[in-house]
Amino acid sequence: MINPKSFFKSIPTEVKRFLGKALLFFIVWKVVYNIFLYDSKYLDHPLTTHVGNASAWLINQLGDMEGFTAKREVVKHYFEGGVNLNESSAIYHHDRIVLYIANVCNGLELIVLYIGFIVCMPASFLRKLKYIVIGVIILDLTNILRCTGLIYLREYYEIYFDFAHHYLFNTVVYTATFIMWYVFSRKITLKTKHIEKTVQAG
């Protein structure tokens, strides 16, 4: 049976430091978001509107498809006898609603997690800045492509919509995130006492 105390001591110091920073970053983000930014006009609303407008524009450029527009709308959700009002980016095909892009689908949470990983890893400021800027752009474009695909499936191949929404497209987005994390971290060398002792012993 593994001794938790011994296992914790065996973890390299740099790894412990990274995990501690990551946990702190996650807690601070959740507190700030839930208290000050939840359903706010500062982050979610502009980002959701941007994703909706970009997705509608993109699908209008594909082949002979046209007539897709995005509008900011308040959507009612009934839950446990109460009514919740949430603003979404509504996608219309001519005058018929096709899809609602809610704030939880705008990619903000994933972008923040990506940035948090980069910030907590040991690297130069310029390298972190470069990967944050490029990564945010890639994640935003990936999410726009995901939403465009969902619009297309909802309108023309609805039988595949649920599978793509819950599994396929989410897998693509998370895979893109992990690939960027891997590319960023592969040149980082963790200099720990454990590694130095191993080198000296050799």
PDB file of C-alpha atoms in Angstrom:
ATOM      1  CA  MET A   1       0.000   0.000   0.000  1.00  0.00           C
ATOM      2  CA  ILE A   2       1.323   3.443  -0.955  1.00  0.00           C
ATOM      3  CA  ASN A   3       2.151   5.759   1.920  1.00  0.00           C
ATOM      4  CA  PRO A   4       0.649   9.189   1.063  1.00  0.00           C
ATOM      5  CA  LYS A   5       3.356  11.078   2.978  1.00  0.00           C
ATOM      6  CA  SER A   6       6.178   9.185   1.266  1.00  0.00           C
ATOM      7  CA  PHE A   7       4.510   9.581  -2.113  1.00  0.00           C
ATOM      8  CA  PHE A   8       4.184  13.353  -1.610  1.00  0.00           C
ATOM      9  CA  LYS A   9       7.872  13.641  -0.636  1.00  0.00           C
ATOM     10  CA  SER A  10       8.887  11.725  -3.765  1.00  0.00           C
ATOM     11  CA  ILE A  11       7.257  14.321  -6.027  1.00  0.00           C
ATOM     12  CA  PRO A  12       9.899  16.747  -7.427  1.00  0.00           C
ATOM     13  CA  THR A  13       9.828  20.243  -5.919  1.00  0.00           C
ATOM     14  CA  GLU A  14       9.177  21.923  -9.279  1.00  0.00           C
ATOM     15  CA  VAL A  15       6.151  19.710  -9.864  1.00  0.00           C
ATOM     16  CA  LYS A  16       4.769  20.551  -6.413  1.00  0.00           C
ATOM     17  CA  ARG A  17       5.335  24.235  -7.133  1.00  0.00           C
ATOM     18  CA  PHE A  18       3.520  23.998 -10.459  1.00  0.00           C
ATOM     19  CA  LEU A  19       0.558  22.144  -8.929  1.00  0.00           C
ATOM     20  CA  GLY A  20       0.347  24.686  -6.121  1.00  0.00           C
ATOM     21  CA  LYS A  21       0.376  27.617  -8.551  1.00  0.00           C
ATOM     22  CA  ALA A  22      -2.201  25.932 -10.785  1.00  0.00           C
ATOM     23  CA  LEU A  23      -4.534  25.263  -7.833  1.00  0.00           C
ATOM     24  CA  LEU A  24      -4.194  28.847  -6.602  1.00  0.00           C
ATOM     25  CA  PHE A  25      -4.810  30.230 -10.101  1.00  0.00           C
ATOM     26  CA  PHE A  26      -7.932  28.069 -10.473  1.00  0.00           C
ATOM     27  CA  ILE A  27      -9.337  29.104  -7.076  1.00  0.00           C
ATOM     28  CA  VAL A  28      -8.689  32.827  -7.667  1.00  0.00           C
ATOM     29  CA  TRP A  29     -10.276  32.643 -11.127  1.00  0.00           C
ATOM     30  CA  LYS A  30     -13.398  30.892  -9.824  1.00  0.00           C
ATOM     31  CA  VAL A  31     -13.815  33.404  -6.989  1.00  0.00           C
ATOM     32  CA  VAL A  32     -13.322  36.437  -9.254  1.00  0.00           C
ATOM     33  CA  TYR A  33     -15.551  35.020 -11.989  1.00  0.00           C
ATOM     34  CA  ASN A  34     -18.438  33.955  -9.761  1.00  0.00           C
ATOM     35  CA  ILE A  35     -18.437  37.169  -7.722  1.00  0.00           C
ATOM     36  CA  PHE A  36     -17.649  39.824 -10.328  1.00  0.00           C
ATOM     37  CA  LEU A  37     -17.822  38.430 -13.859  1.00  0.00           C
ATOM     38  CA  TYR A  38     -20.577  35.797 -13.985  1.00  0.00           C
ATOM     39  CA  ASP A  39     -23.030  36.634 -16.779  1.00  0.00           C
ATOM     40  CA  SER A  40     -21.348  40.016 -17.087  1.00  0.00           C
ATOM     41  CA  LYS A  41     -20.939  42.392 -19.982  1.00  0.00           C
ATOM     42  CA  TYR A  42     -17.175  42.433 -19.559  1.00  0.00           C
ATOM     43  CA  LEU A  43     -16.153  38.955 -20.783  1.00  0.00           C
ATOM     44  CA  ASP A  44     -18.990  36.538 -21.504  1.00  0.00           C
ATOM     45  CA  HIS A  45     -21.323  38.810 -23.439  1.00  0.00           C
ATOM     46  CA  PRO A  46     -18.765  40.215 -25.923  1.00  0.00           C
ATOM     47  CA  LEU A  47     -17.141  36.807 -26.408  1.00  0.00           C
ATOM     48  CA  THR A  48     -20.461  34.990 -26.963  1.00  0.00           C
ATOM     49  CA  THR A  49     -21.572  37.679 -29.417  1.00  0.00           C
ATOM     50  CA  HIS A  50     -18.238  37.443 -31.242  1.00  0.00           C
ATOM     51  CA  VAL A  51     -18.470  33.645 -31.532  1.00  0.00           C
ATOM     52  CA  GLY A  52     -22.059  33.848 -32.788  1.00  0.00           C
ATOM     53  CA  ASN A  53     -21.344  36.547 -35.379  1.00  0.00           C
ATOM     54  CA  ALA A  54     -18.180  34.814 -36.598  1.00  0.00           C
ATOM     55  CA  SER A  55     -19.932  31.431 -36.858  1.00  0.00           C
ATOM     56  CA  ALA A  56     -22.849  32.916 -38.820  1.00  0.00           C
ATOM     57  CA  TRP A  57     -20.444  34.737 -41.148  1.00  0.00           C
ATOM     58  CA  LEU A  58     -18.340  31.628 -41.692  1.00  0.00           C
ATOM     59  CA  ILE A  59     -21.215  29.310 -42.538  1.00  0.00           C
ATOM     60  CA  ASN A  60     -22.520  31.886 -45.028  1.00  0.00           C
ATOM     61  CA  GLN A  61     -19.194  31.565 -46.877  1.00  0.00           C
ATOM     62  CA  LEU A  62     -19.468  27.779 -47.280  1.00  0.00           C
ATOM     63  CA  GLY A  63     -20.740  26.700 -50.680  1.00  0.00           C
ATOM     64  CA  ASP A  64     -24.211  27.928 -51.579  1.00  0.00           C
ATOM     65  CA  MET A  65     -25.315  28.452 -47.960  1.00  0.00           C
ATOM     66  CA  GLU A  66     -26.633  31.883 -47.056  1.00  0.00           C
ATOM     67  CA  GLY A  67     -29.168  33.631 -44.866  1.00  0.00           C
ATOM     68  CA  PHE A  68     -27.588  32.782 -41.496  1.00  0.00           C
ATOM     69  CA  THR A  69     -27.569  35.614 -38.968  1.00  0.00           C
ATOM     70  CA  ALA A  70     -26.718  35.997 -35.275  1.00  0.00           C
ATOM     71  CA  LYS A  71     -28.781  37.992 -32.787  1.00  0.00           C
ATOM     72  CA  ARG A  72     -28.299  38.641 -29.085  1.00  0.00           C
ATOM     73  CA  GLU A  73     -31.356  37.286 -27.256  1.00  0.00           C
ATOM     74  CA  VAL A  74     -32.515  36.549 -23.733  1.00  0.00           C
ATOM     75  CA  VAL A  75     -33.484  32.888 -23.361  1.00  0.00           C
ATOM     76  CA  LYS A  76     -35.779  31.566 -20.625  1.00  0.00           C
ATOM     77  CA  HIS A  77     -34.827  28.351 -18.854  1.00  0.00           C
ATOM     78  CA  TYR A  78     -37.264  26.700 -16.473  1.00  0.00           C
ATOM     79  CA  PHE A  79     -35.569  24.916 -13.584  1.00  0.00           C
ATOM     80  CA  GLU A  80     -37.170  23.537 -10.410  1.00  0.00           C
ATOM     81  CA  GLY A  81     -40.217  25.743 -10.753  1.00  0.00           C
ATOM     82  CA  GLY A  82     -38.209  28.907 -11.340  1.00  0.00           C
ATOM     83  CA  VAL A  83     -37.310  30.891 -14.435  1.00  0.00           C
ATOM     84  CA  ASN A  84     -33.711  31.730 -15.322  1.00  0.00           C
ATOM     85  CA  LEU A  85     -32.946  34.381 -17.927  1.00  0.00           C
ATOM     86  CA  ASN A  86     -29.723  33.890 -19.871  1.00  0.00           C
ATOM     87  CA  GLU A  87     -28.418  35.943 -22.773  1.00  0.00           C
ATOM     88  CA  SER A  88     -27.297  33.898 -25.755  1.00  0.00           C
ATOM     89  CA  SER A  89     -26.203  34.420 -29.320  1.00  0.00           C
ATOM     90  CA  ALA A  90     -29.143  33.094 -31.346  1.00  0.00           C
ATOM     91  CA  ILE A  91     -28.357  31.782 -34.827  1.00  0.00           C
ATOM     92  CA  TYR A  92     -31.155  32.158 -37.381  1.00  0.00           C
ATOM     93  CA  HIS A  93     -31.476  30.737 -40.871  1.00  0.00           C
ATOM     94  CA  HIS A  94     -33.594  33.401 -42.515  1.00  0.00           C
ATOM     95  CA  ASP A  95     -36.351  33.822 -39.874  1.00  0.00           C
ATOM     96  CA  ARG A  96     -36.073  30.394 -38.204  1.00  0.00           C
ATOM     97  CA  ILE A  97     -34.010  29.746 -35.088  1.00  0.00           C
ATOM     98  CA  VAL A  98     -31.337  27.100 -35.590  1.00  0.00           C
ATOM     99  CA  LEU A  99     -29.097  27.221 -32.538  1.00  0.00           C
ATOM    100  CA  TYR A 100     -28.480  29.085 -29.295  1.00  0.00           C
ATOM    101  CA  ILE A 101     -24.837  29.705 -28.370  1.00  0.00           C
ATOM    102  CA  ALA A 102     -24.865  30.255 -24.610  1.00  0.00           C
ATOM    103  CA  ASN A 103     -22.148  31.879 -22.536  1.00  0.00           C
ATOM    104  CA  VAL A 104     -20.945  28.463 -21.340  1.00  0.00           C
ATOM    105  CA  CYS A 105     -20.199  27.617 -24.985  1.00  0.00           C
ATOM    106  CA  ASN A 106     -18.094  30.690 -25.789  1.00  0.00           C
ATOM    107  CA  GLY A 107     -14.792  28.996 -24.874  1.00  0.00           C
ATOM    108  CA  LEU A 108     -13.888  31.381 -22.024  1.00  0.00           C
ATOM    109  CA  GLU A 109     -13.367  28.659 -19.408  1.00  0.00           C
ATOM    110  CA  LEU A 110     -11.024  26.688 -21.650  1.00  0.00           C
ATOM    111  CA  ILE A 111      -9.074  29.814 -22.627  1.00  0.00           C
ATOM    112  CA  VAL A 112      -8.558  30.702 -18.961  1.00  0.00           C
ATOM    113  CA  LEU A 113      -7.411  27.153 -18.133  1.00  0.00           C
ATOM    114  CA  TYR A 114      -4.987  27.268 -21.062  1.00  0.00           C
ATOM    115  CA  ILE A 115      -3.582  30.615 -19.905  1.00  0.00           C
ATOM    116  CA  GLY A 116      -3.328  29.344 -16.335  1.00  0.00           C
ATOM    117  CA  PHE A 117      -1.224  26.369 -17.420  1.00  0.00           C
ATOM    118  CA  ILE A 118       1.147  28.613 -19.371  1.00  0.00           C
ATOM    119  CA  VAL A 119       1.457  31.154 -16.540  1.00  0.00           C
ATOM    120  CA  CYS A 120       2.238  28.476 -13.923  1.00  0.00           C
ATOM    121  CA  MET A 121       4.958  26.758 -15.953  1.00  0.00           C
ATOM    122  CA  PRO A 122       8.582  27.934 -15.614  1.00  0.00           C
ATOM    123  CA  ALA A 123       9.494  29.888 -18.758  1.00  0.00           C
ATOM    124  CA  SER A 124      10.506  33.367 -19.855  1.00  0.00           C
ATOM    125  CA  PHE A 125       7.896  36.130 -19.948  1.00  0.00           C
ATOM    126  CA  LEU A 126       8.203  36.609 -23.723  1.00  0.00           C
ATOM    127  CA  ARG A 127       7.791  32.885 -24.407  1.00  0.00           C
ATOM    128  CA  LYS A 128       4.715  32.752 -22.178  1.00  0.00           C
ATOM    129  CA  LEU A 129       3.271  35.852 -23.848  1.00  0.00           C
ATOM    130  CA  LYS A 130       3.845  34.413 -27.330  1.00  0.00           C
ATOM    131  CA  TYR A 131       2.141  31.122 -26.513  1.00  0.00           C
ATOM    132  CA  ILE A 132      -0.738  32.847 -24.718  1.00  0.00           C
ATOM    133  CA  VAL A 133      -1.497  35.145 -27.669  1.00  0.00           C
ATOM    134  CA  ILE A 134      -1.159  32.411 -30.303  1.00  0.00           C
ATOM    135  CA  GLY A 135      -2.998  29.868 -28.160  1.00  0.00           C
ATOM    136  CA  VAL A 136      -5.960  32.156 -27.445  1.00  0.00           C
ATOM    137  CA  ILE A 137      -6.325  32.908 -31.165  1.00  0.00           C
ATOM    138  CA  ILE A 138      -6.186  29.197 -32.048  1.00  0.00           C
ATOM    139  CA  LEU A 139      -8.688  28.237 -29.339  1.00  0.00           C
ATOM    140  CA  ASP A 140     -11.059  30.997 -30.437  1.00  0.00           C
ATOM    141  CA  LEU A 141     -10.864  29.899 -34.078  1.00  0.00           C
ATOM    142  CA  THR A 142     -11.332  26.264 -33.067  1.00  0.00           C
ATOM    143  CA  ASN A 143     -14.441  27.137 -31.066  1.00  0.00           C
ATOM    144  CA  ILE A 144     -15.846  29.153 -33.979  1.00  0.00           C
ATOM    145  CA  LEU A 145     -15.306  26.150 -36.256  1.00  0.00           C
ATOM    146  CA  ARG A 146     -17.008  23.945 -33.638  1.00  0.00           C
ATOM    147  CA  CYS A 147     -20.047  26.220 -33.475  1.00  0.00           C
ATOM    148  CA  THR A 148     -20.171  26.502 -37.265  1.00  0.00           C
ATOM    149  CA  GLY A 149     -20.179  22.711 -37.495  1.00  0.00           C
ATOM    150  CA  LEU A 150     -22.987  22.510 -34.943  1.00  0.00           C
ATOM    151  CA  ILE A 151     -25.051  25.025 -36.898  1.00  0.00           C
ATOM    152  CA  TYR A 152     -24.548  23.014 -40.074  1.00  0.00           C
ATOM    153  CA  LEU A 153     -25.477  19.720 -38.432  1.00  0.00           C
ATOM    154  CA  ARG A 154     -28.520  21.185 -36.665  1.00  0.00           C
ATOM    155  CA  GLU A 155     -29.820  22.555 -39.948  1.00  0.00           C
ATOM    156  CA  TYR A 156     -28.957  19.758 -42.368  1.00  0.00           C
ATOM    157  CA  TYR A 157     -27.973  16.585 -40.456  1.00  0.00           C
ATOM    158  CA  GLU A 158     -29.685  16.826 -37.081  1.00  0.00           C
ATOM    159  CA  ILE A 159     -29.346  13.081 -36.482  1.00  0.00           C
ATOM    160  CA  TYR A 160     -25.603  13.616 -35.849  1.00  0.00           C
ATOM    161  CA  PHE A 161     -25.972  16.812 -33.789  1.00  0.00           C
ATOM    162  CA  ASP A 162     -26.037  15.350 -30.263  1.00  0.00           C
ATOM    163  CA  PHE A 163     -23.037  13.089 -30.860  1.00  0.00           C
ATOM    164  CA  ALA A 164     -21.005  15.929 -32.362  1.00  0.00           C
ATOM    165  CA  HIS A 165     -22.081  18.382 -29.668  1.00  0.00           C
ATOM    166  CA  HIS A 166     -21.314  16.194 -26.655  1.00  0.00           C
ATOM    167  CA  TYR A 167     -18.390  14.119 -27.924  1.00  0.00           C
ATOM    168  CA  LEU A 168     -16.798  14.762 -31.332  1.00  0.00           C
ATOM    169  CA  PHE A 169     -16.324  18.533 -31.340  1.00  0.00           C
ATOM    170  CA  ASN A 170     -15.453  18.681 -27.636  1.00  0.00           C
ATOM    171  CA  THR A 171     -12.740  16.093 -28.261  1.00  0.00           C
ATOM    172  CA  VAL A 172     -11.338  18.221 -31.084  1.00  0.00           C
ATOM    173  CA  VAL A 173     -11.224  21.366 -28.928  1.00  0.00           C
ATOM    174  CA  TYR A 174      -9.590  19.641 -25.940  1.00  0.00           C
ATOM    175  CA  THR A 175      -7.116  17.853 -28.211  1.00  0.00           C
ATOM    176  CA  ALA A 176      -6.052  21.197 -29.697  1.00  0.00           C
ATOM    177  CA  THR A 177      -5.535  22.539 -26.175  1.00  0.00           C
ATOM    178  CA  PHE A 178      -3.413  19.597 -25.052  1.00  0.00           C
ATOM    179  CA  ILE A 179      -1.302  19.762 -28.226  1.00  0.00           C
ATOM    180  CA  MET A 180      -0.478  23.420 -27.542  1.00  0.00           C
ATOM    181  CA  TRP A 181       0.324  22.611 -23.904  1.00  0.00           C
ATOM    182  CA  TYR A 182       2.631  19.825 -25.079  1.00  0.00           C
ATOM    183  CA  VAL A 183       4.414  22.028 -27.617  1.00  0.00           C
ATOM    184  CA  PHE A 184       4.942  24.701 -24.954  1.00  0.00           C
ATOM    185  CA  SER A 185       6.192  22.361 -22.225  1.00  0.00           C
ATOM    186  CA  ARG A 186       8.439  20.048 -24.246  1.00  0.00           C
ATOM    187  CA  LYS A 187      11.415  22.478 -24.114  1.00  0.00           C
ATOM    188  CA  ILE A 188      11.053  23.139 -20.395  1.00  0.00           C
ATOM    189  CA  THR A 189      13.620  21.427 -18.162  1.00  0.00           C
ATOM    190  CA  LEU A 190      12.651  20.923 -14.537  1.00  0.00           C
ATOM    191  CA  LYS A 191      15.851  21.230 -12.511  1.00  0.00           C
ATOM    192  CA  THR A 192      15.210  19.393  -9.279  1.00  0.00           C
ATOM    193  CA  LYS A 193      17.492  18.027  -6.585  1.00  0.00           C
ATOM    194  CA  HIS A 194      16.341  14.563  -7.506  1.00  0.00           C
ATOM    195  CA  ILE A 195      17.535  14.966 -11.078  1.00  0.00           C
ATOM    196  CA  GLU A 196      20.831  16.528  -9.988  1.00  0.00           C
ATOM    197  CA  LYS A 197      21.550  13.641  -7.612  1.00  0.00           C
ATOM    198  CA  THR A 198      20.789  11.143 -10.364  1.00  0.00           C
ATOM    199  CA  VAL A 199      23.216  12.887 -12.717  1.00  0.00           C
ATOM    200  CA  GLN A 200      25.937  12.984 -10.060  1.00  0.00           C
ATOM    201  CA  ALA A 201      25.459   9.301  -9.247  1.00  0.00           C
ATOM    202  CA  GLY A 202      25.885   8.427 -12.919  1.00  0.00           C
TER     203      GLY A 202
END
